[in-house]
Short mmCIF file of C-alpha atoms in Angstrom, two decimals:
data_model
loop_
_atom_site.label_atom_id
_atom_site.label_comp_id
_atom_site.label_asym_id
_atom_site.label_seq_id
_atom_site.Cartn_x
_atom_site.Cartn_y
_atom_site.Cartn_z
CA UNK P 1 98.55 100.74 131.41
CA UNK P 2 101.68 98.60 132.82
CA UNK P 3 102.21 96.40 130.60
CA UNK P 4 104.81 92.94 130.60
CA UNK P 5 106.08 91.07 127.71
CA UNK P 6 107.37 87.74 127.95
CA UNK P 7 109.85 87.34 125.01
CA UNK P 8 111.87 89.50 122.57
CA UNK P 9 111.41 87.44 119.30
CA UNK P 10 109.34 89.10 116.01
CA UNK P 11 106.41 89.72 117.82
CA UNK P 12 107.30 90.61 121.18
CA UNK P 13 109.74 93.32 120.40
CA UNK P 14 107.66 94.82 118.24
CA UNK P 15 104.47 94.56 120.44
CA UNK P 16 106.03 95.94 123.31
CA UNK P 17 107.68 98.70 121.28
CA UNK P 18 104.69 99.61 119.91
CA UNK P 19 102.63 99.39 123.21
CA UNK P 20 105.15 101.93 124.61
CA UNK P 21 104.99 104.40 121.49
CA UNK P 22 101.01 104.03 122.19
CA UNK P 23 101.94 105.68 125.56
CA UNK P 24 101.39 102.85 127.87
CA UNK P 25 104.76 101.76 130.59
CA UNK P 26 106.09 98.25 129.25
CA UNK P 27 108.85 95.99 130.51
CA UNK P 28 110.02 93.18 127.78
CA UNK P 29 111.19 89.99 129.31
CA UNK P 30 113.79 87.91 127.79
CA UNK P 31 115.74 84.83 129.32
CA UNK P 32 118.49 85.79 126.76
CA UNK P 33 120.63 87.68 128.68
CA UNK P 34 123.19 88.80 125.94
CA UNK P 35 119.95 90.15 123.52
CA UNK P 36 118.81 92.01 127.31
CA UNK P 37 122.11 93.17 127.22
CA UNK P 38 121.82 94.49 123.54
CA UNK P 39 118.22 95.80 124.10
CA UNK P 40 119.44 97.87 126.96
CA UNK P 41 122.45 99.52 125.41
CA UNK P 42 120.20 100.52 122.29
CA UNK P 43 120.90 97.24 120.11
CA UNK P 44 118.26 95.73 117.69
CA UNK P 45 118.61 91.91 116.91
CA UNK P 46 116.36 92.07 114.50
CA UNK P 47 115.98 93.91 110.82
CA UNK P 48 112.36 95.73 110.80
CA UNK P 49 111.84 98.69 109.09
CA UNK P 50 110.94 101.61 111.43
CA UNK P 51 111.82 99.69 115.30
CA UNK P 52 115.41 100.72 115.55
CA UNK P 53 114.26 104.53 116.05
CA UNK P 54 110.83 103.33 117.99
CA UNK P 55 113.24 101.24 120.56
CA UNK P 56 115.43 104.37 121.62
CA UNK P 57 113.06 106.83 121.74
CA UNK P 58 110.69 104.66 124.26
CA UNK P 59 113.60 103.49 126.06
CA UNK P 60 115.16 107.24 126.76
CA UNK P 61 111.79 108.43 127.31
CA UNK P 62 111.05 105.66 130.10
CA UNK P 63 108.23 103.89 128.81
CA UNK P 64 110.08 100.87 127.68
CA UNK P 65 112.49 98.63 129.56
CA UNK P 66 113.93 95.45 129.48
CA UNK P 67 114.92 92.55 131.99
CA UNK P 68 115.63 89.01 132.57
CA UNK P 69 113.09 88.15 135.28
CA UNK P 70 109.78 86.92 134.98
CA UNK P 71 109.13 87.69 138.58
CA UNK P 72 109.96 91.67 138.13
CA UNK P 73 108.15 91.61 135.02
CA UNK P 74 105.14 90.55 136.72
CA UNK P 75 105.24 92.57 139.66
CA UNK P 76 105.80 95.93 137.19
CA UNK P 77 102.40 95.24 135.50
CA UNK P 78 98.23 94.15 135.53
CA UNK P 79 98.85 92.60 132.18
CA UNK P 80 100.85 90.38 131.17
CA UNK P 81 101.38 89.27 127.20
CA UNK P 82 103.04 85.44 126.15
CA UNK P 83 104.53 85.90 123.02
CA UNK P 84 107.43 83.06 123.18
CA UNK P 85 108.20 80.63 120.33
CA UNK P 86 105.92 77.97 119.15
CA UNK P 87 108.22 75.87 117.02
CA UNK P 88 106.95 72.86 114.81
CA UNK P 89 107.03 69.36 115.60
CA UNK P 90 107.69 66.80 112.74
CA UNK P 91 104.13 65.52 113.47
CA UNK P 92 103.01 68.84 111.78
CA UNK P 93 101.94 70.14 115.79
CA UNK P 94 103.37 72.50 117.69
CA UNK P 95 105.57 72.80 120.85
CA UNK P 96 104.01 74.79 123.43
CA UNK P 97 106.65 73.67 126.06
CA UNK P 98 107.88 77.41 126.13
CA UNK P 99 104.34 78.65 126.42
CA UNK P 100 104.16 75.96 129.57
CA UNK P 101 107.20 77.48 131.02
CA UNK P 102 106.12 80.95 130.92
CA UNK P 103 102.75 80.28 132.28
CA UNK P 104 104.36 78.50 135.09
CA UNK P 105 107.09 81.50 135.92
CA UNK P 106 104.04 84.26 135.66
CA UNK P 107 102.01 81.68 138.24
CA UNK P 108 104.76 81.22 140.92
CA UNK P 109 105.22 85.45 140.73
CA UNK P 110 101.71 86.28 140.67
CA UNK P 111 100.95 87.68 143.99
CA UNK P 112 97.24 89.55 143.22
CA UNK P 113 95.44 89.92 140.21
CA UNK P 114 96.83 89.75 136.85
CA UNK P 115 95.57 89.83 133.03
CA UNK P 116 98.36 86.78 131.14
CA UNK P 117 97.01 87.28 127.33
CA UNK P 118 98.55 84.99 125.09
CA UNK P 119 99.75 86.43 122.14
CA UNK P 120 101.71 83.76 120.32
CA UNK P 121 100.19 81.53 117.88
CA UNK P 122 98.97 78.70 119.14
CA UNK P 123 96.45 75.56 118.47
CA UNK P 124 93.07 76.01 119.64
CA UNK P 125 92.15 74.94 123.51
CA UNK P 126 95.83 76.12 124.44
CA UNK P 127 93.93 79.33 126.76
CA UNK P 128 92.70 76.64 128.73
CA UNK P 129 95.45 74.50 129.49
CA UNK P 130 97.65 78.11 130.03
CA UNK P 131 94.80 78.55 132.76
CA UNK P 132 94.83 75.02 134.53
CA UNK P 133 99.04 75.75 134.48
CA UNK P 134 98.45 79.32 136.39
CA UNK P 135 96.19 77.75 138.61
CA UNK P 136 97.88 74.67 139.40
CA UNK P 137 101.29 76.51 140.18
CA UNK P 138 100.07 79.69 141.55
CA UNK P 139 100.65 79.17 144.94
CA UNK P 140 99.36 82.47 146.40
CA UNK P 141 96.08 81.34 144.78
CA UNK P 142 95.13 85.08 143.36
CA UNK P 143 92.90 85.48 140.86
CA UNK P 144 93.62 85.93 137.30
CA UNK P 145 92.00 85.75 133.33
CA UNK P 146 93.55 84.22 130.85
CA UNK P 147 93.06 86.12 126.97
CA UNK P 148 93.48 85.15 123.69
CA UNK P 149 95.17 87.78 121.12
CA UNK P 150 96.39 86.92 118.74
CA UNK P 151 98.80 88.79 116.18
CA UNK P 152 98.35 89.41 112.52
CA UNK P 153 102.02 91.59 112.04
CA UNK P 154 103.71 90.73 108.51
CA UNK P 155 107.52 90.32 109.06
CA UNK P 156 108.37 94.05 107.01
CA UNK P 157 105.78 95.70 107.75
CA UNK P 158 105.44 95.09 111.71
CA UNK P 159 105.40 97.96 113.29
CA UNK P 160 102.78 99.75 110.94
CA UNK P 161 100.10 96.58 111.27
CA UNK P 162 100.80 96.80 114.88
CA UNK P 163 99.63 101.26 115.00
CA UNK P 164 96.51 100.81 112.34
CA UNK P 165 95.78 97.44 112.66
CA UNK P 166 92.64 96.23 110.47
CA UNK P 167 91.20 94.74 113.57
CA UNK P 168 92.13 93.48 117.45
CA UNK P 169 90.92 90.25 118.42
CA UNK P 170 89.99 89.47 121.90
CA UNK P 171 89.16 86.11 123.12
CA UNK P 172 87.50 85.76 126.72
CA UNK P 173 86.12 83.27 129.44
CA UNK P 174 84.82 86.34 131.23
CA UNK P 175 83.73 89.94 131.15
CA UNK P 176 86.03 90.81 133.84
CA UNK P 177 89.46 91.82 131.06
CA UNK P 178 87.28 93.19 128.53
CA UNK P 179 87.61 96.71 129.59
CA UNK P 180 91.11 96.57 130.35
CA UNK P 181 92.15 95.17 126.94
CA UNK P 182 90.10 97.57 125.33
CA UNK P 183 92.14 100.46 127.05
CA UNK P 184 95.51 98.50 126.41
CA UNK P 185 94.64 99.04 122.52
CA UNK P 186 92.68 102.07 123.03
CA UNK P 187 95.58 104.16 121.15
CA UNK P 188 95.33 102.51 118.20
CA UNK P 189 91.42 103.10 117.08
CA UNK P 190 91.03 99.87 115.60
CA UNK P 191 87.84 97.61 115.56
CA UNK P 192 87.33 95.45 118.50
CA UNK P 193 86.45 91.84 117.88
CA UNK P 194 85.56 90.19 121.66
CA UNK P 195 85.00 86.55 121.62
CA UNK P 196 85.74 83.61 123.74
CA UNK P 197 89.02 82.09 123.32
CA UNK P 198 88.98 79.09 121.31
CA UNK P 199 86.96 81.40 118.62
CA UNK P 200 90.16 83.41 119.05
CA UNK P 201 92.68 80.70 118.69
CA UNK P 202 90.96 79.57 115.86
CA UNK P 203 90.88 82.85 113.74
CA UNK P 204 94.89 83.33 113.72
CA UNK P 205 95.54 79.70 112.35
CA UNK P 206 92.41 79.84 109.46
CA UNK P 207 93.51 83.31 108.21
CA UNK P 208 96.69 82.41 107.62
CA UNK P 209 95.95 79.05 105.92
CA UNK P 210 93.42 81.51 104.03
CA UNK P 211 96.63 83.54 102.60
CA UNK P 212 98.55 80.27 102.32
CA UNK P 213 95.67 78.88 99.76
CA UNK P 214 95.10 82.27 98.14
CA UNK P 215 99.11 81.94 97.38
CA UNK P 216 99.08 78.37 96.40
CA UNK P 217 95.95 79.31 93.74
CA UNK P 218 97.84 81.74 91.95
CA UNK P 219 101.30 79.85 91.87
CA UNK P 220 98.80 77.10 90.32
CA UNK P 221 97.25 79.53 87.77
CA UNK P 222 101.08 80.55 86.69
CA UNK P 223 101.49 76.87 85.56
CA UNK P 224 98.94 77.00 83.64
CA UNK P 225 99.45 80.47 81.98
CA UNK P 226 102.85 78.86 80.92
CA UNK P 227 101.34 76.40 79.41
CA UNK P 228 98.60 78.74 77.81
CA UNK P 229 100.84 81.57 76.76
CA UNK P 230 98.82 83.74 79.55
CA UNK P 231 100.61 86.18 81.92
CA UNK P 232 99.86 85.71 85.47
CA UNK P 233 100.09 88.99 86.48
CA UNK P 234 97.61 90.46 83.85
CA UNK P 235 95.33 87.64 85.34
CA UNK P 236 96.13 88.72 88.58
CA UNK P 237 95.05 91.81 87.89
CA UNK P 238 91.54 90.73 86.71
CA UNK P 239 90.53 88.52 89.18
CA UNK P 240 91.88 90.69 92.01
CA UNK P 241 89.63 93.79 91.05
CA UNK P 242 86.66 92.15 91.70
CA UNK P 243 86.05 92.89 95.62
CA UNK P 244 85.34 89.51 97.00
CA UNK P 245 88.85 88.63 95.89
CA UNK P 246 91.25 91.22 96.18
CA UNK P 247 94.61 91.44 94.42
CA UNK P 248 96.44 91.09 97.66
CA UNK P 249 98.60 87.81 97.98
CA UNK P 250 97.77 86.77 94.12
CA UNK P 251 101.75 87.29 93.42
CA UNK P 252 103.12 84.32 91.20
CA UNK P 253 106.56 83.35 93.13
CA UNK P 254 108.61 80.50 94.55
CA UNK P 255 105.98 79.65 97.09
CA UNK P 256 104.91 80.80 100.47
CA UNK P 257 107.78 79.93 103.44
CA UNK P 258 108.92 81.97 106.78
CA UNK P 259 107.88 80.92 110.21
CA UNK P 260 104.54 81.82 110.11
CA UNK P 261 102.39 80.22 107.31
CA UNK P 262 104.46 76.41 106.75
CA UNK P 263 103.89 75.91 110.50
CA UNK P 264 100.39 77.79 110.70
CA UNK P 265 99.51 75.63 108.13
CA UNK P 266 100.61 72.28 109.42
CA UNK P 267 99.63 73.24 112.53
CA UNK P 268 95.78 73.83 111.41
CA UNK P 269 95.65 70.21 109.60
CA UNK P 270 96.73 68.84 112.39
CA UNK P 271 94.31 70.34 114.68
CA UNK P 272 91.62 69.88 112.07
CA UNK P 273 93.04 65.99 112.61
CA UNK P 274 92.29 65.96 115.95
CA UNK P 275 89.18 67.39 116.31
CA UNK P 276 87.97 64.51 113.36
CA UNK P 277 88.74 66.39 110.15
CA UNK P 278 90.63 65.43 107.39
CA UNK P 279 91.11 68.91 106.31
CA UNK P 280 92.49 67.77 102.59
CA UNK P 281 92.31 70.82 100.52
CA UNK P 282 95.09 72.20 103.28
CA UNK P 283 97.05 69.87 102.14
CA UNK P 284 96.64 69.96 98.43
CA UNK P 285 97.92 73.84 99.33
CA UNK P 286 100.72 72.43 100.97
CA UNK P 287 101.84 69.88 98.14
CA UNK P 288 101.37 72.99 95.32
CA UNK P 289 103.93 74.88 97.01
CA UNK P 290 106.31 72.26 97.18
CA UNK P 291 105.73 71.56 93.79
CA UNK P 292 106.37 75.12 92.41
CA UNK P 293 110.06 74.87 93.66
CA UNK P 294 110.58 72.11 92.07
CA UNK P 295 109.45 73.85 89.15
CA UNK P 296 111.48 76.56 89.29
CA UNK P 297 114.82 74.38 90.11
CA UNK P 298 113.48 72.36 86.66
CA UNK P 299 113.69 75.50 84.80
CA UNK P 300 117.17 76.11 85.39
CA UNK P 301 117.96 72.74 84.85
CA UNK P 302 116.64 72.50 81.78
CA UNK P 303 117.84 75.38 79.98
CA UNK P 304 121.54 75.22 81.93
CA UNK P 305 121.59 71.09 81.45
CA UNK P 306 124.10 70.74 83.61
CA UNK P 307 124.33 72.74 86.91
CA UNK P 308 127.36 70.94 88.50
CA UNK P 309 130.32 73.62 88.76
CA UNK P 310 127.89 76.16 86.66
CA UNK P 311 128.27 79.31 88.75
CA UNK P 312 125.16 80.53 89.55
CA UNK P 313 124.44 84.63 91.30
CA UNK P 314 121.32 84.22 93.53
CA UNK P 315 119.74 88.02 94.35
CA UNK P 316 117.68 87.54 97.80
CA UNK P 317 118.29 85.08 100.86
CA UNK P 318 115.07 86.41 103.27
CA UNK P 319 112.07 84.71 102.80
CA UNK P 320 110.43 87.66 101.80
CA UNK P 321 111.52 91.37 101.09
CA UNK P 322 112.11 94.21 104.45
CA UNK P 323 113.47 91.02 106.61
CA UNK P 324 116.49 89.70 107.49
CA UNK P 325 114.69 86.48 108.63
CA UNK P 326 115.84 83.24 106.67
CA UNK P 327 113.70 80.77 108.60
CA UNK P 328 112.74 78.70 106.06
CA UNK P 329 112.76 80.33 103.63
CA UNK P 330 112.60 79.47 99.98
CA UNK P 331 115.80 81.16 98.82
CA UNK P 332 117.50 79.08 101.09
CA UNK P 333 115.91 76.52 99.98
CA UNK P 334 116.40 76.99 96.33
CA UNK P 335 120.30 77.44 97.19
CA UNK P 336 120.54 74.30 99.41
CA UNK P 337 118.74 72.82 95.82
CA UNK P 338 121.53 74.34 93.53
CA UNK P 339 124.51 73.29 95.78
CA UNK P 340 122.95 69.98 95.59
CA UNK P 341 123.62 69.73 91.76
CA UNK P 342 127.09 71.07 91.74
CA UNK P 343 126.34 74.31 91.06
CA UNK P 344 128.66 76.99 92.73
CA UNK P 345 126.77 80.51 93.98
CA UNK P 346 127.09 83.79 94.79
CA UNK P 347 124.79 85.66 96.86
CA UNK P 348 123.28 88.67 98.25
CA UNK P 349 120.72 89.98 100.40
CA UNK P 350 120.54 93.77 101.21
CA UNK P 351 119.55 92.71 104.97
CA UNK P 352 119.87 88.75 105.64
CA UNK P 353 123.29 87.71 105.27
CA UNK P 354 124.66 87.72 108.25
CA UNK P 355 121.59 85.42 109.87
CA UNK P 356 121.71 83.31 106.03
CA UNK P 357 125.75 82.02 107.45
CA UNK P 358 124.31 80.66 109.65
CA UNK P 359 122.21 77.77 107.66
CA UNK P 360 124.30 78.42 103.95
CA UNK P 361 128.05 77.69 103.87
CA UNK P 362 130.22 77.29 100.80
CA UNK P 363 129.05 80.48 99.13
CA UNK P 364 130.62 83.89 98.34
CA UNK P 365 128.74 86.63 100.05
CA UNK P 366 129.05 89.80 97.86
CA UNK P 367 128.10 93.38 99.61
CA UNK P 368 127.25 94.52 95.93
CA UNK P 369 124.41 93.29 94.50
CA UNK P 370 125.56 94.72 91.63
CA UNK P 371 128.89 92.56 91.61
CA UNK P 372 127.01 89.20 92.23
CA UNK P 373 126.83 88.51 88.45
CA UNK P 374 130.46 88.58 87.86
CA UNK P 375 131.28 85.13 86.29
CA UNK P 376 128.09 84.06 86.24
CA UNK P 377 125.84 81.36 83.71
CA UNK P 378 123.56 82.62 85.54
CA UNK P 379 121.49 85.03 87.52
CA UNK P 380 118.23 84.17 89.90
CA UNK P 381 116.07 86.93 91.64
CA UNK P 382 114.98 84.64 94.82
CA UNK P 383 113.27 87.19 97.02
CA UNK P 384 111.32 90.24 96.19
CA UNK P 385 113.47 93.06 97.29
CA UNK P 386 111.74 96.14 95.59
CA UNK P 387 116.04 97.01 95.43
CA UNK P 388 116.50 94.61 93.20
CA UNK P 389 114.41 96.42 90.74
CA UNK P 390 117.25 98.97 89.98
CA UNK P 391 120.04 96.33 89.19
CA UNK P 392 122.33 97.42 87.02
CA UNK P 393 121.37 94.95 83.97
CA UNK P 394 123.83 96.41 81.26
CA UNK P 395 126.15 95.76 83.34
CA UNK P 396 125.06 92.63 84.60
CA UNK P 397 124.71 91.18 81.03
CA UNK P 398 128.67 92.52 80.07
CA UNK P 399 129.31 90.31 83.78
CA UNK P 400 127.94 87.51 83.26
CA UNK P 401 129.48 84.67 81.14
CA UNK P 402 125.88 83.89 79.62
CA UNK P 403 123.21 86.51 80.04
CA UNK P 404 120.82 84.54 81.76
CA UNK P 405 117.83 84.95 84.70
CA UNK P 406 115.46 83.24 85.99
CA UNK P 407 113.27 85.80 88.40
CA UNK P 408 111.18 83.92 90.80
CA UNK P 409 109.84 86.61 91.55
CA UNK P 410 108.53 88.53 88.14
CA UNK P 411 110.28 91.79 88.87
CA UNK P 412 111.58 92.61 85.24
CA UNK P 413 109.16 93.23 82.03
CA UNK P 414 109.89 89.90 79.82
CA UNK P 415 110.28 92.25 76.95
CA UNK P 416 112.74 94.62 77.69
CA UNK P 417 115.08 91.73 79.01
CA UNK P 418 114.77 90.59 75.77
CA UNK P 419 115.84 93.77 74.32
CA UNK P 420 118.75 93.64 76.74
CA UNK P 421 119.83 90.38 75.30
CA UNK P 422 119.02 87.75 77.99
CA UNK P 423 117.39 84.85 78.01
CA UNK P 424 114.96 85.50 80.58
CA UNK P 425 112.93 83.14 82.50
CA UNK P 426 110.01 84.26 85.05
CA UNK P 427 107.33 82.44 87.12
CA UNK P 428 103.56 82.42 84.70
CA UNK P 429 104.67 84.26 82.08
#
């Protein structure tokens, strides 16, 4: 198949990557010109495990390519994917003015039949308004579909949910790109789900505010196995082996953040607003993450009383582990919190750094995660880097000026960081 994708973000880069390595032709479109330019001379802007080597490979075998024109992008191929930004508004919606944009470029190009699939996340009824745009501007008044599909790739682990996905969703108004978007991910013998399009709209938002609320439930249960003398993760453990639960996303932590599921989330109570739903147990998942930050910040604060010019060694910056994406996440966060009191910090990400200047200043980056304890009162684990696991702790402990750590992220045994000599505080346990 020839194949188009209209942005280079997260999704699109890997989509189209992945697309080529599938064997079909695919040109990514991106009005960036400098990340073209990148792209082109074998460049990733991104950290994701495994595209680096997928991007050359396609690109020197000719199956991937990369432009800045709409209009050669939709010439080179029958369908053509949307996967530009959707960023929040304060109202808790969503900005589809890029989405607009794009669906007005692909109309004023179109010149005979074309397939336009949307493929970022967006609120339910958007397939139709992305068809009255095409139709409106379209002036050589061709015929077209519009499809919903929508993506379900975890930042980390991208590029392997995108080649055995657990299913492809395919929302239609007609039978007509059925067949064709069944040979588009015909490569990647997953099930098929057809449906019409605001059935497909609908699914992206409620699974993620499903993961969101099976997060928030478990960050709830690890207040009150603190209070119980329970261990979360031994609970965990129980309630996830029973099959209608599963022990995925029942990890005790600083809360759910990233681009996806904050704005996913807002973004579904706020459609569930509109269509006459108060949708208010979406919100009590929003208010328990919020709440289990501030929990964690009121940890340190109470066992280091006072944080103001306490130097403090933060391990993790990404929101979550294999990223180098810091949008919103809680690391940040939970620094932005610390500088707040006075505290001064040292940090380290294997991956985000570079992306985590831009939105943390004031703080000493240190290469070594090993060297971030140096002169510390203490040490935080903010994000679940399974790297973090082999810190050096002897070492750490002769560092710091007090042994202490507070892991938001339960990657040490509470008992043998006792025996190590710190006071050592986790998240439910």
């Amino acid at each position: 198949m020839k194949i188009t994708i209209v942005g280079t973000g997260y999704v699109g880069l890997v989509t189209g990557t992945c697309f080529a390595e599938g064997g079909h032709r695919v040109v990514c479109v991106d009005c960036d010109a400098e990340k073209v330019r990148t792209l082109r001379e074998g460049g990733i802007p991104i950290y994701e495990p495994g595209l680096d080597d997928l991007v050359k490979k396609n690109v020197s075998e000719g199956r991937l390519s990369f432009t800045t024109s709409t209009k050669e992008g939709v010439d080179r191929s029958d369908v053509i994917f949307i996967a530009v930004p959707t960023p929040p508004l304060p109202d808790g919606g969503v900005d589809l003015s890029f989405i607009e944009g794009v669906a007005r470029d692909i109309a004023a190009a179109m010149t005979s039949y074309k397939i336009v699939v949307d493929k970022s996340t967006v609120p339910v009824k958007t397939g139709e308004k992305v068809a009255e745009t095409i139709k409106r501007y379209c002036k050589a008044r061709v015929e077209f579909d519009v499809v919903s599909n929508p993506e379900f790739l975890r930042e980390g682990f991208a590029v392997d949910d995108f080649m055995r996905p657990d299913r492809v969703v395919i929302g239609v108004s007609s039978e007509r790109p059925v067949q064709a978007m069944k040979e588009v991910y015909a490569p990647y013998h997953a099930p098929i789900v057809v449906t019409d399009i605001n059935s497909a709209e609908l699914i992206k938002h409620a699974a993620n505010s499903f993961l969101a609320l099976k997060i928030s439930y478990i960050n709830a249960i690890s207040v009150i196995c603190e209070s119980a003398g329970a261990n979360v993760q031994e609970v965990a453990n129980g309630i996830g082996m029973d099959a209608r639960i599963g022990r995925r996303f029942l990890d005790a932590g600083l809360g759910f953040g990233g681009s996806c599921f904050p704005k996913d989330l807002s973004a579904f109570i706020k459609i569930s607003e509109q269509v006459g739903y108060d949708f208010r147990l979406l919100r009590e998942v929003q208010h328990i993450n919020a709440l289990q930050m501030e929990r964690f910040v009121k940890k340190i604060t109470d066992t280091l009383w006072v944080l103001k010019e306490k130097t403090i060694g933060v391990l993790g910056l990404a929101f979550k582990q294999n990223t180098d994406d810091v949008r919103m996440s809680p690391a940040i966060d939970l620094c932005h919190r610390l500088q707040k009191e006075g505290a001064v910090l040292r940090v380290h990400d294997p991956e985000a750094m570079e992306k985590a200047k831009g939105v943390l200043s004031n703080v000493t980056y240190v290469a070594d995660m090993n060297a971030v304890a140096q002169g510390c009162d203490a040490l935080v684990v903010a994000t679940e880097w399974p790297e973090f696991k082999k810190l050096d702790l002897e070492r750490a402990r002769k560092d710091m000026t007090h042994p202490i750590m507070f892991d938001g992220r339960n990657l040490f045994d509470p008992k043998e960081m006792e025996r190590l000599g710190f006071i050592y505080k986790s998240i439910g346990r």
